[in-house]
XYZ file of C-alpha atoms in Angstrom:
568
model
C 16.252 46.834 38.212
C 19.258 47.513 35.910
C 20.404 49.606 33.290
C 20.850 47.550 30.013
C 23.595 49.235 27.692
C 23.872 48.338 23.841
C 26.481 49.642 21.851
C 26.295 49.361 18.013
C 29.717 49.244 17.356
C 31.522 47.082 19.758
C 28.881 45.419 21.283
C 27.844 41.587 20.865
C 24.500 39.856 21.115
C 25.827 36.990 22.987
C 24.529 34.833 25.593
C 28.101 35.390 27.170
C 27.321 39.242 27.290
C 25.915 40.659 30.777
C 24.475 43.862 29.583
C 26.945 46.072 31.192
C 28.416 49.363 30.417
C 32.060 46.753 30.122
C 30.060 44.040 28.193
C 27.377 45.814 26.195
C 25.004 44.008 23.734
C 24.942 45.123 20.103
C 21.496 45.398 18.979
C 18.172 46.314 21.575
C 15.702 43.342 19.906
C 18.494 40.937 21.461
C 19.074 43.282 24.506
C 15.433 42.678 25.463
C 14.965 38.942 24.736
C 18.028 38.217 27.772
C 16.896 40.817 29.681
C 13.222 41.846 29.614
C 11.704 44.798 31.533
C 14.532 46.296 32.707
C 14.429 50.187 34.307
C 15.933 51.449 31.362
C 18.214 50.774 28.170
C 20.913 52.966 26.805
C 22.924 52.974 23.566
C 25.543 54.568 21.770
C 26.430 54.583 18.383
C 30.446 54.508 18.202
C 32.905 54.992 20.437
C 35.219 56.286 17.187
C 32.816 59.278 15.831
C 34.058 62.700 15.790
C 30.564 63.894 16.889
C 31.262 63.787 20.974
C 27.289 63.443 21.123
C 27.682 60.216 19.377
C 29.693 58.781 21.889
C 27.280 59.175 24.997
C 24.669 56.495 26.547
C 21.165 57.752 25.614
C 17.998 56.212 26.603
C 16.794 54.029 23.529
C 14.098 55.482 21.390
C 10.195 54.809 22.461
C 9.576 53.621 18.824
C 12.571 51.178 18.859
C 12.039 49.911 22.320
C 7.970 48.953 21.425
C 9.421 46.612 18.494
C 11.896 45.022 20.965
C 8.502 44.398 23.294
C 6.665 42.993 20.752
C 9.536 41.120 18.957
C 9.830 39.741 22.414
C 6.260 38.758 23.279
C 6.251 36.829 19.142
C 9.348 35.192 20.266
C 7.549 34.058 23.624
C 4.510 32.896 22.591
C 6.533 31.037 19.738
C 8.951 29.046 22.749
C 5.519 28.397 24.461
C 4.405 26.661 21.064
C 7.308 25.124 20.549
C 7.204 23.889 24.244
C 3.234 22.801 24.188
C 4.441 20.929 21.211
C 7.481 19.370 22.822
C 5.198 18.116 25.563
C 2.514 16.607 23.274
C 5.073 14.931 20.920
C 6.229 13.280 24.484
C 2.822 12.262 25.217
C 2.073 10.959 21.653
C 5.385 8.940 21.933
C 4.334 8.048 25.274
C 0.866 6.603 24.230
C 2.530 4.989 21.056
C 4.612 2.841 23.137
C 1.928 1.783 25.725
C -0.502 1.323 22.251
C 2.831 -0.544 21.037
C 3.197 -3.143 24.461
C -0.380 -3.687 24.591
C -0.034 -4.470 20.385
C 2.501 -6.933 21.649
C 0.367 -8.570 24.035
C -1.968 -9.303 21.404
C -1.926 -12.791 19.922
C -3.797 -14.218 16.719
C -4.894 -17.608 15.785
C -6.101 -19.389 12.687
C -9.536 -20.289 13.361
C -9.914 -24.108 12.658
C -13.618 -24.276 12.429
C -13.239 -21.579 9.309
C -13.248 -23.357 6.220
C -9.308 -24.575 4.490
C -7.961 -21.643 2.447
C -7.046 -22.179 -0.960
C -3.810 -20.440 -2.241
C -4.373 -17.885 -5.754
C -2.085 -15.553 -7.028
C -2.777 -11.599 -6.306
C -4.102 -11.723 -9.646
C -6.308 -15.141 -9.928
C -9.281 -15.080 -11.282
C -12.128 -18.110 -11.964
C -14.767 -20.101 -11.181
C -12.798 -21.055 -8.045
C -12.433 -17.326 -6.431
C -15.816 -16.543 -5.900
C -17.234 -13.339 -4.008
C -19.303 -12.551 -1.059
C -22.375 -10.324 -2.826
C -22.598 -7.117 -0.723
C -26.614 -7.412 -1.470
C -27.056 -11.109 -0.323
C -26.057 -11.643 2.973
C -26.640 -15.500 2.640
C -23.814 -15.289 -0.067
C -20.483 -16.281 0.865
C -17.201 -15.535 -0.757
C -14.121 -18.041 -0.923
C -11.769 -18.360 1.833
C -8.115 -17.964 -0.289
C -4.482 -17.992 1.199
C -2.292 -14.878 -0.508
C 1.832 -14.136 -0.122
C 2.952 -10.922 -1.329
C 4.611 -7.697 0.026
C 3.350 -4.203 0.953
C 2.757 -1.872 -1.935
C 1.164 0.466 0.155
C -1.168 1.349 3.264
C -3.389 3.678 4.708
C -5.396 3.677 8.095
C -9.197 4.622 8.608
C -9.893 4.895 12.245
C -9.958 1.127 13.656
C -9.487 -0.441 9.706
C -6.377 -0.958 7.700
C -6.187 -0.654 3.984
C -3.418 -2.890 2.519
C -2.568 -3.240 -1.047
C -0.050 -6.393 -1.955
C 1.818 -6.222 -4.606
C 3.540 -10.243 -6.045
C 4.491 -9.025 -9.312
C 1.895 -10.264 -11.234
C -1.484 -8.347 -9.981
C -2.527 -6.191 -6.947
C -4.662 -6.988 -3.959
C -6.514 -4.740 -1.994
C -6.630 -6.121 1.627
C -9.195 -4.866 4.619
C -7.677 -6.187 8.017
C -9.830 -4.803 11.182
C -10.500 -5.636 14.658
C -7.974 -7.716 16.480
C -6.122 -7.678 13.610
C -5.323 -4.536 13.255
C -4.281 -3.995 16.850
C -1.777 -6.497 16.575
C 2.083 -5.506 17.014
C 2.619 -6.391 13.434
C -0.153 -4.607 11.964
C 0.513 -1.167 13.958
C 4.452 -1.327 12.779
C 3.444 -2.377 9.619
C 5.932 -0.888 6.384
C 6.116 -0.495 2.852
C 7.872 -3.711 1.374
C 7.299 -6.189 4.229
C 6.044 -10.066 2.733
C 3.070 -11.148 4.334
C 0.948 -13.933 4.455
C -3.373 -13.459 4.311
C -6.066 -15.613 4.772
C -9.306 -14.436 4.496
C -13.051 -14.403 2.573
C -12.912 -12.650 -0.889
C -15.699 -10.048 -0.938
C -17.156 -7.323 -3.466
C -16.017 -3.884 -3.170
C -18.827 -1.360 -1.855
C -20.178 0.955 -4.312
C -18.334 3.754 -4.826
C -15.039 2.353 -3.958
C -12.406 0.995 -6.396
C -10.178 -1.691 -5.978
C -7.723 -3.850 -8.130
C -10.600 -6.340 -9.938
C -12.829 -5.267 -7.904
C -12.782 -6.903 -5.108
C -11.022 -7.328 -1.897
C -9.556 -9.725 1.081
C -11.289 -9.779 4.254
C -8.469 -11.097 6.665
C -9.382 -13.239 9.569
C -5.309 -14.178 9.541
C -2.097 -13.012 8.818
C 1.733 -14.357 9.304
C 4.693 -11.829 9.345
C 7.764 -13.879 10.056
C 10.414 -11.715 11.262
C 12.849 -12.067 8.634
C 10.084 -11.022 5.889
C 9.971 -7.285 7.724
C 11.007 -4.298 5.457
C 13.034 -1.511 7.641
C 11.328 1.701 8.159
C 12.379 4.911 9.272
C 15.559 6.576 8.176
C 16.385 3.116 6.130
C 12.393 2.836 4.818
C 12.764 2.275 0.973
C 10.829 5.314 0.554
C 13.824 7.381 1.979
C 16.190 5.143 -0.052
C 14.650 5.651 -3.352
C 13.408 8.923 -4.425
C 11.450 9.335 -7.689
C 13.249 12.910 -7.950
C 17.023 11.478 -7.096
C 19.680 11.985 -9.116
C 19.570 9.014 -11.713
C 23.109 7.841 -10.284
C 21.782 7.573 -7.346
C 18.419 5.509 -8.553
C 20.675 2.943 -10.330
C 22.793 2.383 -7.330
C 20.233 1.485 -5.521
C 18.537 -0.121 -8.704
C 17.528 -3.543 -6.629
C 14.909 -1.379 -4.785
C 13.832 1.199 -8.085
C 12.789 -2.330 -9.361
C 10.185 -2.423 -7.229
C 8.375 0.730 -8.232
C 5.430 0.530 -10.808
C 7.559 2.301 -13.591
C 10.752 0.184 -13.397
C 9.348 -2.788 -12.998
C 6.314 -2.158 -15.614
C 8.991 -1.883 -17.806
C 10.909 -4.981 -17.088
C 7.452 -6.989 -17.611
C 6.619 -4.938 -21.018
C 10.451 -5.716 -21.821
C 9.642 -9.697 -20.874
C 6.414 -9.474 -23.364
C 8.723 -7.488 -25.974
C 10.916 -10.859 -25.705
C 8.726 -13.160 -25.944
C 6.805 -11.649 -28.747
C 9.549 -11.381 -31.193
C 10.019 -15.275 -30.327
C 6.288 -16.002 -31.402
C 7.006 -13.661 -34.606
C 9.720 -14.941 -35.882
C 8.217 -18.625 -35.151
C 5.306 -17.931 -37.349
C 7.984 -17.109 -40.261
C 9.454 -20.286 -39.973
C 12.438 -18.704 -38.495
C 15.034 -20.506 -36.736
C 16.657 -19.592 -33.708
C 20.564 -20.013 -32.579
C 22.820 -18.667 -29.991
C 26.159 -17.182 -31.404
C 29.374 -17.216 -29.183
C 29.945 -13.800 -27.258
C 33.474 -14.597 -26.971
C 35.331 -13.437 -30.678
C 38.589 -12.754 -32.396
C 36.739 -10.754 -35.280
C 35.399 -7.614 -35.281
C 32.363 -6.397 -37.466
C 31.366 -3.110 -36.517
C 34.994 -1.324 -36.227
C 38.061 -2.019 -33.498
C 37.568 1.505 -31.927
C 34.338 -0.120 -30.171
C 35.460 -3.695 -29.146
C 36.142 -4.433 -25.614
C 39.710 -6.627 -25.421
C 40.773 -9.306 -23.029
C 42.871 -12.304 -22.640
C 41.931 -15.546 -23.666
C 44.287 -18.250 -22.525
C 47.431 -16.297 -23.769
C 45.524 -15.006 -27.242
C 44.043 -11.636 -27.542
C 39.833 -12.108 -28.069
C 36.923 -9.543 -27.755
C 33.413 -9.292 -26.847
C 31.097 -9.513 -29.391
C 29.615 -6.215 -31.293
C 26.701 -8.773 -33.152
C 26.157 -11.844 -33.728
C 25.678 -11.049 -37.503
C 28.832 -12.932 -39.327
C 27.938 -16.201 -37.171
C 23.938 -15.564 -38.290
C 25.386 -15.583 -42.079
C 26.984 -18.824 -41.627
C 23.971 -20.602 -40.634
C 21.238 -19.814 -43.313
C 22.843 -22.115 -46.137
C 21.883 -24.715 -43.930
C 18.890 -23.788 -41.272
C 17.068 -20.838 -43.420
C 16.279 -17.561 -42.640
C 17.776 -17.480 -38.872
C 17.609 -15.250 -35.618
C 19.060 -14.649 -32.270
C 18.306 -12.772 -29.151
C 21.806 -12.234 -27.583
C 24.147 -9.770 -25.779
C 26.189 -7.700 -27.875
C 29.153 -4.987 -26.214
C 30.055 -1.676 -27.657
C 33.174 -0.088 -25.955
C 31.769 3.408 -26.982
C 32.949 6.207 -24.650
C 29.659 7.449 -24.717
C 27.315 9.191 -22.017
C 23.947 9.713 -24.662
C 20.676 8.381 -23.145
C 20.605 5.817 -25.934
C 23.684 4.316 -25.292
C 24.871 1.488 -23.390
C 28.190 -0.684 -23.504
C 25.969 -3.715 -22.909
C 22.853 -4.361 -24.689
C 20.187 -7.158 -26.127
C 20.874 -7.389 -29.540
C 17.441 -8.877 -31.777
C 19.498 -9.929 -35.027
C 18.291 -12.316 -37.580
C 19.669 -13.239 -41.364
C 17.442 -14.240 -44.780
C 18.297 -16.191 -47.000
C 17.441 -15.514 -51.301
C 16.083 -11.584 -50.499
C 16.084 -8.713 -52.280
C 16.514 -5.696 -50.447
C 12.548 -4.439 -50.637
C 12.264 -8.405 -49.709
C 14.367 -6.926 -46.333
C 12.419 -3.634 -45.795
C 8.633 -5.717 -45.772
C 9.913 -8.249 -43.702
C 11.233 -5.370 -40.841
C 8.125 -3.469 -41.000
C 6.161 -6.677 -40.340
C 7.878 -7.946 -38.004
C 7.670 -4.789 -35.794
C 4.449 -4.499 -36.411
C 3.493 -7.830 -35.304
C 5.384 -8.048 -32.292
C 3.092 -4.771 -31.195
C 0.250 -6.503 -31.742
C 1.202 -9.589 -30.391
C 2.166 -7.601 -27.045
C -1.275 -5.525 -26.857
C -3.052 -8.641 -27.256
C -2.047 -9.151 -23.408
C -4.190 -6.995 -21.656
C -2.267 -6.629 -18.530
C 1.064 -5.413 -20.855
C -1.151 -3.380 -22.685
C -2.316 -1.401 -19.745
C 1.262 -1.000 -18.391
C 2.265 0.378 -21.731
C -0.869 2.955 -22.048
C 0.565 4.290 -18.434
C 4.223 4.628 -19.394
C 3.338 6.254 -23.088
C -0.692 7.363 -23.459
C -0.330 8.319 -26.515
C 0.786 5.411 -28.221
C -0.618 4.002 -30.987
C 0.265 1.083 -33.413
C 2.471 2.452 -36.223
C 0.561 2.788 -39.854
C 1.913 1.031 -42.796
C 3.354 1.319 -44.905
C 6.709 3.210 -43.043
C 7.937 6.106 -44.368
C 10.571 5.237 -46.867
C 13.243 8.141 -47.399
C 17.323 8.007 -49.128
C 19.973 9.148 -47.283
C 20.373 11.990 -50.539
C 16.928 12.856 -49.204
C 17.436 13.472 -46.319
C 20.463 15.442 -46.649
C 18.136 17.360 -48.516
C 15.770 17.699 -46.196
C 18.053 18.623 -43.478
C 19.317 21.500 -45.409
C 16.291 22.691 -46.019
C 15.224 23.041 -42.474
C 18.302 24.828 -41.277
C 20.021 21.609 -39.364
C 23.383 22.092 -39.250
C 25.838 18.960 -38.941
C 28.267 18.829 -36.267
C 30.465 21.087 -37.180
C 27.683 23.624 -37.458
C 27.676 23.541 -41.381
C 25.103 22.712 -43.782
C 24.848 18.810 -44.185
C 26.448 17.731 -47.836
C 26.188 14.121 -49.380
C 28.363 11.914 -47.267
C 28.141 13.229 -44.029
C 28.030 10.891 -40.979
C 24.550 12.469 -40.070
C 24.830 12.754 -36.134
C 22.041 11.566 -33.706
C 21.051 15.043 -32.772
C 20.033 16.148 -36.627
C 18.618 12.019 -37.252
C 16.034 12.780 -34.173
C 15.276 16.483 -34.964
C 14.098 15.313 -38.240
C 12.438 11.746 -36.989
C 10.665 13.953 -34.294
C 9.615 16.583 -36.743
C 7.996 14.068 -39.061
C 6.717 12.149 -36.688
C 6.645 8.346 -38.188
C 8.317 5.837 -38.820
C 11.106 6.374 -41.269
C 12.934 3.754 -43.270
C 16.114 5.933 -44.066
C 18.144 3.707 -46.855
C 21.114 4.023 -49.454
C 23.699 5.233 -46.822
C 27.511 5.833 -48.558
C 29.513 3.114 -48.565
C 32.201 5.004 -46.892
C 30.050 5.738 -43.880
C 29.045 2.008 -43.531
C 30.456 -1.305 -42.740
C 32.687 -3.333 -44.973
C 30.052 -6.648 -45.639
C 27.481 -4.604 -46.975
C 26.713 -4.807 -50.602
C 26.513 -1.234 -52.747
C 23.660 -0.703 -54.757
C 24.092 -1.630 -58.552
C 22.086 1.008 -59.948
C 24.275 3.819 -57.619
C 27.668 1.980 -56.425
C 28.271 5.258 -54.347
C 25.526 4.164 -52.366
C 24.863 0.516 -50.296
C 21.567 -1.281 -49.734
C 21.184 -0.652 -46.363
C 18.882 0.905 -43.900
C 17.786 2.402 -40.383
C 14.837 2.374 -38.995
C 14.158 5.644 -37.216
C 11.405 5.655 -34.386
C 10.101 9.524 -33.085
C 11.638 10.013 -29.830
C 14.098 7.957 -29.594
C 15.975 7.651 -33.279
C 17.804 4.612 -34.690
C 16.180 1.351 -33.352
C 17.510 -0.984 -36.446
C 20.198 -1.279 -38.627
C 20.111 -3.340 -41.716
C 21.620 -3.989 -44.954
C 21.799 -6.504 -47.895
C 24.962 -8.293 -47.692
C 27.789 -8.969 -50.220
C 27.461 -12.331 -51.854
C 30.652 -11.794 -54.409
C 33.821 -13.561 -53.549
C 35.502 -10.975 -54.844
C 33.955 -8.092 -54.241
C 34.355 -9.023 -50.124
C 38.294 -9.482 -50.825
C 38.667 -6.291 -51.993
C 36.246 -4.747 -49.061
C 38.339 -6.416 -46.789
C 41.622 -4.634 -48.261
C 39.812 -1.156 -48.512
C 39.213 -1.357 -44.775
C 43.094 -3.158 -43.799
C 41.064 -6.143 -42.466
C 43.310 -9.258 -42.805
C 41.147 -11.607 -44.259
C 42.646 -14.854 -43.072
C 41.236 -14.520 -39.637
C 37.650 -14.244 -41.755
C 38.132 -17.636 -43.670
C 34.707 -18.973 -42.282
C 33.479 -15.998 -42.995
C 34.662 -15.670 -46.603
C 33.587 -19.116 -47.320
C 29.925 -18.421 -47.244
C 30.745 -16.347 -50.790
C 32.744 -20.065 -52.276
C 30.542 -22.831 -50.982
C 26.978 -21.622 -53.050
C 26.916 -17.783 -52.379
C 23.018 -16.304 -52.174
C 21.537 -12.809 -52.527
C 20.631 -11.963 -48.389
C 20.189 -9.573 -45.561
C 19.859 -9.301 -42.327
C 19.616 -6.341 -39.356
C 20.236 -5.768 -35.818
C 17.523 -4.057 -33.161
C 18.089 -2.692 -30.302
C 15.646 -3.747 -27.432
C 16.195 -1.187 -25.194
C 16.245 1.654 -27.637
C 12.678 -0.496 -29.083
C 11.482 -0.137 -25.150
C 12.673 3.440 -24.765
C 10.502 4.366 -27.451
C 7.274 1.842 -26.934
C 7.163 2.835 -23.411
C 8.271 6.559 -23.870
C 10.905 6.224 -21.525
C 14.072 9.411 -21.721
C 16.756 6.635 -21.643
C 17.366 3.292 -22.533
C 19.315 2.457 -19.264
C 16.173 2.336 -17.784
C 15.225 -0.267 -20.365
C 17.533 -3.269 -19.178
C 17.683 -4.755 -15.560
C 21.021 -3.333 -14.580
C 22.349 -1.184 -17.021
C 25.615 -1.209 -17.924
C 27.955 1.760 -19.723
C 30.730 3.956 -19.580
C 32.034 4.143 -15.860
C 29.008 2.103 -14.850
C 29.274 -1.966 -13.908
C 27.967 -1.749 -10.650
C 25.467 -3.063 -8.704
């Protein structure tokens, strides 16, 4: 047996070290783990220390040598855990590829003598889907074919639980025996598109599933080409709900598929549609504007440029000029379009990109304007919670909500200057707000949120506002115009009476150094039998962001689109 020397100050605790008096370790807990039970170990503090005592080899301390042992025997039995757990891992792997060829060997028919399946959707109900009764076992249930892809899946002993998801219900699936033994069934992953046949049963008491009920399988079909990866590349490692949201819309195609996004894309498809039924019952008309423009309505600092066939042309800001033309001859008229904002602007309720809800009337006063918003927002909620299915994705997203009360809060801009000063909210500059102030979206939500209602905030300056809209007689500082504010999420519709003087246009035009030639079409709507009207524009993602209480309206469109960000 050796002597073991550690030295504080030059030594090293290194595999590479021997332990000798030339190549001393530096600390004993190391000294002992390379070399245990030694006949004794001896250490120094430093060569360099004026106290010649320092400098000699001295047997190490009882004290400090017992925590070297037992540091030792912690570190041993924690190798021989690490080891025992090595070897089982092996086995486990071991068994899971015999279990895995044996899987293989496994091979599934249709059973002809079982009656012919009928195809439903995951969430078809009827008359023609009936159920096996778990209390008469003379009942039996129908035999239906189902496509759809993993949503998820869980394992009790010999029985697999699958849920399918085919974007327009859930199925609960119960696959056992044979089945589940099958190479396909013991590799199964989240996302793979399958293919079930089987008897639709009642769900035991106690247990819950989608409609209440659930799939026997006696058959199943996984082509190859319909298998979802898993491991490192299983969508559950390529989407994270707690990513960074770049990373979540660069992989948007997959965040899709996750109950959030894509209950948002079908309240969003119900949103749609609803306004369509809504503005049908007014007797509205419906037309599709060109996105393609050489005008601009909302300001040039915003309009994205390009060239047209030698010609300098934009992307449209709103449809709104185009709407104008069309109600001397159609009536009160509406679109559902695409409108681009070149706004260098990173706030969660802007995008560069967006669905623009705009419509025109025709012979309106401006209360005429302010009735007509309120209703249609409200019926396009009602019309969308009529659908129970949209209704229950909506109560998930936002719990809370709740139909909005009429009528909305009606407030002036001069009130709500007011009303900003007297609640200590500064403008942007940090200054108390004052009458003709821009008032920023940080103050317009603090407010909105703090009131909590709808708020119909009207009579903006007409210095603050755009060119076409008309001022108010009875204040000319002021115009007719409005914004609907929503809690949580702010502006959701601009509006405004438009000018129906000739004259009064030509000189807006000239206030703002518009050149009104390139407007003639325009400007003819105020020579050709001129009429007192309105119109507005709504956002539908900022509508969304607030209906289904979501923190920012690029998770409100399909593939959101803004500055720095036109990919995938």
């Amino acid at each position: 047996m050796a002597s073991i020397y550690i030295d504080e100050d030059v030594g090293k605790d290194d595999v590479s070290q021997t332990g000798t008096e030339e190549s001393p370790y530096k600390t004993l807990q190391f000294a002992y783990l390379q070399r245990p039970s030694e006949a004794q170990y001896l250490t120094r503090k430093s060569l360099n220390a004026e106290d010649e005592s320092a400098k000699e080899w001295k047997p190490a301390a009882k004290a400090a040598l017992k925590k070297a042992v037992n540091y030792f025997d912690v570190q041993k039995k924690k190798a021989a855990k690490e080891q025992e757990l090595v070897v089982r891992r092996k086995k486990e792997e071991e068994e899971r590829a015999k279990a895995l060829e044996a899987a293989k060997a496994i091979v599934i028919k249709e059973d002809p003598s079982l009656p012919v399946a009928v195809r439903i959707g995951l969430d078809e109900v009827g008359d023609h889907v009936k159920l096996r009764k778990l209390d008469d076992p003379e009942s039996k249930g129908t035999r239906v074919r189902v496509f759809g892809r993993v949503h998820r899946e869980r394992k009790q002993k010999d029985v697999m639980f699958v849920t399918l998801r085919d974007g327009y219900g859930f199925m609960q699936v119960v696959i056992s025996g044979q089945l589940a033994k099958t190479y396909d069934a013991v590799t199964l992953t989240r996302e793979t598109s399958m293919e079930i046949l089987g008897e639709m049963r009642e769900v035991p008491a106690g247990a819950r599933a989608p409609l209440n009920r659930e799939l026997h399988a006696d058959f199943f079909k996984i082509p190859k080409h319909w298998k979802a990866p898993g491991g490192d590349d299983a969508i559950t490692n390529r989407v994270q709900a707690d990513a960074e949201q770049a990373m979540l819309l660069d992989q948007r195609h997959l965040t899709l598929r996750g109950e959030v996004a894509s209950g948002v894309m079908i309240v969003r498809d119900a949103v749609e549609y609803a306004f369509n039924q809504a503005y049908k019952e007014l007797r509205f008309r419906k037309v599709s504007p060109p996105a393609l423009v050489q005008t601009q309505v909302e300001g040039g600092a915003t309009l994205f440029k390009f060239d047209y066939y030698g010609d300098d042309a934009y992307l449209t800001q709103s449809s709104q000029l185009y709407l104008e033309t069309c109600i001397p001859s159609m009536g009160h008229v509406y679109c559902i379009e695409k409108s681009f904002r070149a706004e260098k602007s990173l706030t969660r309720r802007h995008l560069s990109e967006f669905t623009h809800i705009e419509a025109e009337l025709d012979f309106i006063t401006f209360d005429d304007l302010l009735s007509h918003l309120e209703h249609i927002m409200c019926r396009v909620l009602e019309l969308v919670m009529e659908d129970p299915v949209v209704a229950d994705k909506i109560r998930s997203m936002n719990p809370e909500f709740k139909l909005p009360e009429r009528p909305f809060m009606r407030m002036k801009y001069s009130d709500a200057i007011d009303w900003l000063v007297e609640h200590d909210i500064p403008n942007e500059e940090g200054k108390p707000h004052a009458f003709g102030d821009d008032i920023a979206e940080a103050a317009e939500r603090r407010m909105t949120d703090i009131i909590n209602k709808p708020i119909f905030l009207t009579h903006f300056p007409a210095e603050i506002k755009s060119f076409y809209m008309s001022k108010d007689r009875e204040d000319p500082r002021v115009t007719e115009s409005v914004d609907c504010l929503m809690p949580g999420v702010g502006e959701i519709v601009g509006g405004s009476m438009r000018m129906d003087d000739y004259e009064e246009l030509m000189a807006a035009y000239k206030r703002e150094g518009i050149e009104p030639e390139a407007y003639y079409w325009y400007t003819d709507q105020r020579k050709y039998g001129s009429s007192p009207h309105g119109g507005y524009g709504l956002g539908l993602e900022r509508f969304l962001a607030w209906l289904c209480k979501q923190h920012t309206v690029r998770d409100c469109c399909l593939y959101p689109r803004y500055m720095h960000r036109c990919k995938p």
